[in-house]
PDB file of C-alpha atoms in Angstrom:
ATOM      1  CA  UNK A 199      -9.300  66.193 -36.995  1.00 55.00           C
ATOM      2  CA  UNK A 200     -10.282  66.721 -40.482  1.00 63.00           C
ATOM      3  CA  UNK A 201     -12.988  69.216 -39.642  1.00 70.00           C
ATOM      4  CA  UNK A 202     -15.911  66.612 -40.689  1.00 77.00           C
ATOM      5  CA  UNK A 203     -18.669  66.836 -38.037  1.00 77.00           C
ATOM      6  CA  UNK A 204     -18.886  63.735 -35.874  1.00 74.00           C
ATOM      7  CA  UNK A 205     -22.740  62.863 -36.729  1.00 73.00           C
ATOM      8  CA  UNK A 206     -24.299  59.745 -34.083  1.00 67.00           C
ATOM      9  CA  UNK A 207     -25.722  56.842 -35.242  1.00 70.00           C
ATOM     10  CA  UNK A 208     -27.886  55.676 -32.704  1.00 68.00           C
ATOM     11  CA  UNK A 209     -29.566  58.209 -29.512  1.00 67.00           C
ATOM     12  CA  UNK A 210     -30.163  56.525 -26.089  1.00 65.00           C
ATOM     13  CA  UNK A 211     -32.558  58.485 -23.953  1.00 67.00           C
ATOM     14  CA  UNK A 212     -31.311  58.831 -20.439  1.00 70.00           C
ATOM     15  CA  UNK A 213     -32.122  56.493 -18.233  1.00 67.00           C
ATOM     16  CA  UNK A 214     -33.390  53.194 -21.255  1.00 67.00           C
ATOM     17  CA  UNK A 215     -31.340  50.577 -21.404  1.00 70.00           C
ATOM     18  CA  UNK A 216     -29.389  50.057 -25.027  1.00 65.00           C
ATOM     19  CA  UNK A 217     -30.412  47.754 -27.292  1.00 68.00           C
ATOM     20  CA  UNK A 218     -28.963  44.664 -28.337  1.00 70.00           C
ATOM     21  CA  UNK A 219     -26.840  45.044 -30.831  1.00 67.00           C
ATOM     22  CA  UNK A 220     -28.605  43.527 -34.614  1.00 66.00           C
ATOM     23  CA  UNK A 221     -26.872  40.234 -35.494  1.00 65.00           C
ATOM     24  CA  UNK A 222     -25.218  40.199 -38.831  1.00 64.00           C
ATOM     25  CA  UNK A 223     -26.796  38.981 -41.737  1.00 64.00           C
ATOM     26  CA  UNK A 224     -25.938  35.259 -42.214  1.00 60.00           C
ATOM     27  CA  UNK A 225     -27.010  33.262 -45.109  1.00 64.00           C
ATOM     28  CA  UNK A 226     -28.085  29.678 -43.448  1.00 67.00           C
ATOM     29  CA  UNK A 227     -29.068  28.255 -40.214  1.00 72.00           C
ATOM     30  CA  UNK A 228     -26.288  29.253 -37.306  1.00 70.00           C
ATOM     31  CA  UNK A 229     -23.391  27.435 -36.504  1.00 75.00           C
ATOM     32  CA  UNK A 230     -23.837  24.613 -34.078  1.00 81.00           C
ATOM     33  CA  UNK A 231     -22.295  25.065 -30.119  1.00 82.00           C
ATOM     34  CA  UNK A 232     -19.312  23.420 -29.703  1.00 80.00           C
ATOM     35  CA  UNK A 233     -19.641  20.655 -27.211  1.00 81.00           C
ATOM     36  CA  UNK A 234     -18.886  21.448 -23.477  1.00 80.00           C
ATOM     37  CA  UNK A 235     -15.994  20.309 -22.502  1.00 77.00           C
ATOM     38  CA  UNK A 236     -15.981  16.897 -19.703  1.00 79.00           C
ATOM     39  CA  UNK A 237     -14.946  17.122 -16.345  1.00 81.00           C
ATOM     40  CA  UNK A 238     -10.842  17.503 -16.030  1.00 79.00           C
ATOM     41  CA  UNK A 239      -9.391  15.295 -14.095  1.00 81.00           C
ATOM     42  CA  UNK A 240      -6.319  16.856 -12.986  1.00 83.00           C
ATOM     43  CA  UNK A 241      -3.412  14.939 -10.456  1.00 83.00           C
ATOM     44  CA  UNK A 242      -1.106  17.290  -8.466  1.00 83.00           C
ATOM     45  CA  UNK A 243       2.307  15.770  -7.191  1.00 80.00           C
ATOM     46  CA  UNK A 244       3.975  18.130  -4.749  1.00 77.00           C
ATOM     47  CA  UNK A 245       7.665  17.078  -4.076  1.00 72.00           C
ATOM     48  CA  UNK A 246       9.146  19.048  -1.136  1.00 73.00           C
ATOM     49  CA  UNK A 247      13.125  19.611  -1.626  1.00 75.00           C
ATOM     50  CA  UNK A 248      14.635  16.974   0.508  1.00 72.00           C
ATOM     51  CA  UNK A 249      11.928  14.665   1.036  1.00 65.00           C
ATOM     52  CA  UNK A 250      11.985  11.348  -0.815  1.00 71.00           C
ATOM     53  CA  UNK A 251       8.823   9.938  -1.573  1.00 66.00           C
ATOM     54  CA  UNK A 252       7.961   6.672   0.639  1.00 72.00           C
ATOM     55  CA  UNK A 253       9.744   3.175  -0.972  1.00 72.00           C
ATOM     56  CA  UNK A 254       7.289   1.208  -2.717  1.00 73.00           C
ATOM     57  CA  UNK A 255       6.601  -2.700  -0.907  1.00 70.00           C
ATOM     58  CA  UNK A 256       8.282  -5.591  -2.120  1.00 69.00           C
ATOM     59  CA  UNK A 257       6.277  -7.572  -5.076  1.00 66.00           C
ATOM     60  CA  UNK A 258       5.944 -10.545  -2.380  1.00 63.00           C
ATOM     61  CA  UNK A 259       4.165  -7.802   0.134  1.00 64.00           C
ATOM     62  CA  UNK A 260       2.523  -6.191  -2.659  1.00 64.00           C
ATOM     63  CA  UNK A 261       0.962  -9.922  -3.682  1.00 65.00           C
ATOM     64  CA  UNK A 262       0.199 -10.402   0.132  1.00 64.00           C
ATOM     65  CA  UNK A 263       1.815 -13.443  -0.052  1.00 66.00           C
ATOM     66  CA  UNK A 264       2.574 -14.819   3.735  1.00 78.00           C
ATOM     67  CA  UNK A 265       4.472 -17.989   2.898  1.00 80.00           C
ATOM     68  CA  UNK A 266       5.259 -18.723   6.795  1.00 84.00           C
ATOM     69  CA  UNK A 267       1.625 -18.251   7.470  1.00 86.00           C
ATOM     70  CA  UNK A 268       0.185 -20.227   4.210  1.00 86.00           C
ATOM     71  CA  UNK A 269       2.555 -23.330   5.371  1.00 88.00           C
ATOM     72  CA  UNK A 270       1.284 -23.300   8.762  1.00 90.00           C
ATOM     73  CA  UNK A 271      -2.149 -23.619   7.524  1.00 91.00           C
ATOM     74  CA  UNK A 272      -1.224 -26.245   5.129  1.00 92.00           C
ATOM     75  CA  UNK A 273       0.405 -28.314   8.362  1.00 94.00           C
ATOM     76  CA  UNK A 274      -1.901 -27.902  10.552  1.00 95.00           C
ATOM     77  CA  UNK A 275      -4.464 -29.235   7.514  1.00 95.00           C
ATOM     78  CA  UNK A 276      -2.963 -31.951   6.327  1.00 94.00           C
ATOM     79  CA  UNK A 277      -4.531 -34.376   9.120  1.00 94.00           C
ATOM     80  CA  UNK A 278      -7.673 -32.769   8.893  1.00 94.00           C
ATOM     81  CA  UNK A 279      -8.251 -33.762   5.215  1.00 94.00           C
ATOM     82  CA  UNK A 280      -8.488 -37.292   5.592  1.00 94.00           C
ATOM     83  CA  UNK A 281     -11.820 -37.641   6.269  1.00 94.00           C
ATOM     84  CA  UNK A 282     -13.095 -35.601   3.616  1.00 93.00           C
ATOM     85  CA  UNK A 283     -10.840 -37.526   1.400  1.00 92.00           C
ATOM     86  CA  UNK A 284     -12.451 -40.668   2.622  1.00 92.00           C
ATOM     87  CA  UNK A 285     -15.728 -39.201   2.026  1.00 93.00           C
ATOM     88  CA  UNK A 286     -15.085 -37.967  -1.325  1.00 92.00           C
ATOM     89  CA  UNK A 287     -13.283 -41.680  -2.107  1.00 89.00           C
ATOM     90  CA  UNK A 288     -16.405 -43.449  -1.013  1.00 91.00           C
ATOM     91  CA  UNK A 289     -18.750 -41.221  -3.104  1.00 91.00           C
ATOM     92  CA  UNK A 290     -16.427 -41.481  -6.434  1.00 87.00           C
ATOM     93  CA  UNK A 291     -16.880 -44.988  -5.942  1.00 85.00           C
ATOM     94  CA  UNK A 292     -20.185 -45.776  -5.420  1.00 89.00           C
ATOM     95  CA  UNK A 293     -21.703 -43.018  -6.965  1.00 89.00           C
ATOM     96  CA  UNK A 294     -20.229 -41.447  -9.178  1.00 85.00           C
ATOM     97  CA  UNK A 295     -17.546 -39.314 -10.392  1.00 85.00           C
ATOM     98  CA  UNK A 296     -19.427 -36.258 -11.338  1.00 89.00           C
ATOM     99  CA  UNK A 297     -21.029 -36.502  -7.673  1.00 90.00           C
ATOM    100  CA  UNK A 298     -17.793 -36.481  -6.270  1.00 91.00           C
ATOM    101  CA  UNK A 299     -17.136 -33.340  -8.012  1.00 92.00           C
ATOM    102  CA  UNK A 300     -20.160 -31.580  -7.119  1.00 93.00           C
ATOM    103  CA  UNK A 301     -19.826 -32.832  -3.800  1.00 93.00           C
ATOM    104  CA  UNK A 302     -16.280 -31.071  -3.567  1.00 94.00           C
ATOM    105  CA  UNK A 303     -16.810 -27.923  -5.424  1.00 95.00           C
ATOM    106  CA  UNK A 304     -19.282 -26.832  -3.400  1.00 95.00           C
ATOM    107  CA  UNK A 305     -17.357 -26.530  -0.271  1.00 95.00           C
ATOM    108  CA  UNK A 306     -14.646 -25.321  -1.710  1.00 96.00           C
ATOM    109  CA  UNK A 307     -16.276 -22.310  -3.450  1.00 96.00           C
ATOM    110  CA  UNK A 308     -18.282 -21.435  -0.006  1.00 96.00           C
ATOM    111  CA  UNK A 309     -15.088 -21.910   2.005  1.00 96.00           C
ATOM    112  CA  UNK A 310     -12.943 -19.597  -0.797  1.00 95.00           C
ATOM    113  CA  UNK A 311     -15.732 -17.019  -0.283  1.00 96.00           C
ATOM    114  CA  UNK A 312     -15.429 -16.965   3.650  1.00 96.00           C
ATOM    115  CA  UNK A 313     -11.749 -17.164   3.318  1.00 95.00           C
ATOM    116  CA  UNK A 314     -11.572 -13.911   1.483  1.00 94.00           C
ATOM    117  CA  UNK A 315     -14.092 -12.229   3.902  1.00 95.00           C
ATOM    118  CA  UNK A 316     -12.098 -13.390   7.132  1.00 95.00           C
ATOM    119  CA  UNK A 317      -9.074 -11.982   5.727  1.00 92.00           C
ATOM    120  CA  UNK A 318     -10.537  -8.850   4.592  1.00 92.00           C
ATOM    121  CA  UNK A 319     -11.839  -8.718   8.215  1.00 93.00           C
ATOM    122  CA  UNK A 320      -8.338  -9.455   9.825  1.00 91.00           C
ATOM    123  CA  UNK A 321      -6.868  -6.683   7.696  1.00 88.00           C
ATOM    124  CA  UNK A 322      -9.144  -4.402   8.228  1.00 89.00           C
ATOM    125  CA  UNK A 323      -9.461  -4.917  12.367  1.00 90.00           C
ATOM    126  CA  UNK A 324      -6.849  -3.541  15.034  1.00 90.00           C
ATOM    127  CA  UNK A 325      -3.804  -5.268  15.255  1.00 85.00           C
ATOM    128  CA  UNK A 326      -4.347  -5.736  19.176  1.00 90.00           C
ATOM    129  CA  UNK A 327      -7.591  -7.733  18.455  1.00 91.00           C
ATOM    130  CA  UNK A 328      -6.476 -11.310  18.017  1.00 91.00           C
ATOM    131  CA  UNK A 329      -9.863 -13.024  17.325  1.00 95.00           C
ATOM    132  CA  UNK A 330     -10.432 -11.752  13.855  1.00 93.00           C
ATOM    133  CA  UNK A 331      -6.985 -12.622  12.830  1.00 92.00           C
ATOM    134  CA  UNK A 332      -7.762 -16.819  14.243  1.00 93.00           C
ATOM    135  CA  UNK A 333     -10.851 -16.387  12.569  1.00 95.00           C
ATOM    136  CA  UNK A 334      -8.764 -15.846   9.306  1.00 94.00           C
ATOM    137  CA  UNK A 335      -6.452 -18.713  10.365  1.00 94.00           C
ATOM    138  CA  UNK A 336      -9.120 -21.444  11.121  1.00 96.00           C
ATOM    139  CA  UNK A 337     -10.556 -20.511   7.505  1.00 96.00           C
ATOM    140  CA  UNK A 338      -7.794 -20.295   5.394  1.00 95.00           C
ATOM    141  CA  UNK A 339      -6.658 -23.615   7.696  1.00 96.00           C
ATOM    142  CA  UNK A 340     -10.159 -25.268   6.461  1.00 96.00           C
ATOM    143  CA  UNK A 341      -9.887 -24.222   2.975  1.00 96.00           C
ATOM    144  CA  UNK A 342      -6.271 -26.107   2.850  1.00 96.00           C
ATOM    145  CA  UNK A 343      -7.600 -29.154   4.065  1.00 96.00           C
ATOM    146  CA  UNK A 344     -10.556 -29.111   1.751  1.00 96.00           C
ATOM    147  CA  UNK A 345      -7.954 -28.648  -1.514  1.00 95.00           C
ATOM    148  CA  UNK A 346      -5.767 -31.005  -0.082  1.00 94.00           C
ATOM    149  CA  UNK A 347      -8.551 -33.949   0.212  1.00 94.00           C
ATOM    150  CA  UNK A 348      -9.960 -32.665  -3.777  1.00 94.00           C
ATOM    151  CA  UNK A 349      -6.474 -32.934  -4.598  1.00 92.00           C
ATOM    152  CA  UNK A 350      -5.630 -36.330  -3.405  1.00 88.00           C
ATOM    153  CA  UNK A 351      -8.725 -37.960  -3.752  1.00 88.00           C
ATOM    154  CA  UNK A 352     -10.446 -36.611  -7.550  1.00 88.00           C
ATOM    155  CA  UNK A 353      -7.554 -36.009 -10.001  1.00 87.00           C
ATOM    156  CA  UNK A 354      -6.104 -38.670 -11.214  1.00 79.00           C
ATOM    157  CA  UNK A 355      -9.202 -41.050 -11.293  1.00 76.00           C
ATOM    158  CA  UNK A 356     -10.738 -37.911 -13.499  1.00 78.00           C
ATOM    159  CA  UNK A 357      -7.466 -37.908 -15.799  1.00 82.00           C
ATOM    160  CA  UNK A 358      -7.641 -42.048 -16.412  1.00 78.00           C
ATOM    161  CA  UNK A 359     -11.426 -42.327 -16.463  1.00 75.00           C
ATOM    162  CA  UNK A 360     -11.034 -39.270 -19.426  1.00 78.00           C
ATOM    163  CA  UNK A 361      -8.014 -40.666 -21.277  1.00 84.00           C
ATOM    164  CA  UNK A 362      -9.267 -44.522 -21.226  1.00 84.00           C
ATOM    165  CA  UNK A 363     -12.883 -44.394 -20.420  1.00 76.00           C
ATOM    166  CA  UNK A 364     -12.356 -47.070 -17.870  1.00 70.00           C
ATOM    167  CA  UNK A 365     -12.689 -46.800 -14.220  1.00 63.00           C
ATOM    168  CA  UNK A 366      -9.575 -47.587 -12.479  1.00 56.00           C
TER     169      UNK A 366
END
């Protein structure tokens, strides 16, 4: 309160809307936008006073390892891979051994494909419906027998025939 008078710089007519304000005189082209920032991805854990969080499985569980059920399988199998063994004997022999490869990969890559569907299936169905979880037997049952006759039938013709060149 100097006693200066109070003089306006701008007058707005009642009822027009105000001008933008005049941007300030910069020498050069603006400053670029900063990038927008990504999605956040933000995890809440809410711990309630006296409740402990849930224990985690065992690594065997976690692995879904069934060692009872696996040996079944491979019981049960062992009888039913001696004719494919024969079969992949006879074609190693008169054929030859890169046929009796191809001749056992096949099934074995077909029956490791529905093996990992029929368990998928048997974990997935209700535990009072039994026939998805025989489906999953019978395969994984089939798939032993078919490593079991690769196994004892290809291996260790492959290993001499590689190391000596000579067919045993």
């Amino acid at each position: 309160m100097s006693g200066h008078p109070i003089h306006p710089t701008r007058i707005i007519p009642a009822g027009a809307p105000p001008a933008p304000p005049v941007p300030p005189a910069h020498f050069g082209p603006p400053a670029p936008r900063p990038p927008d920032p990504g999605p956040l991805d933000i995890h809440v854990t809410v711990v309630l006073p006296g409740a402990e969080p849930e224990p985690t499985p065992s690594w065997w569980q976690r692995l879904h390892i069934r060692w009872v059920y696996n040996a079944g399988c491979l019981v049960v199998a062992l009888p039913l891979s001696q004719p494919w063994r024969t079969a992949l004997i006879h074609v190693r022999d008169e054929q030859s051994l890169i046929g009796a490869w191809t001749l056992a990969m096949v099934p074995l890559i077909v029956a490791g494909m529905l093996d990992n569907a029929r368990r998928i299936e048997a974990a997935g169905a209700h535990p009072d419906l039994w026939r998805p979880k025989i489906r999953a037997a019978l395969t994984r049952t089939a798939l032993w027998a078919l490593v079991i006759a690769t196994v004892t039938a290809l291996p260790v013709e492959t290993i001499t025939y590689l190391l000596t060149g000579v067919r045993p």
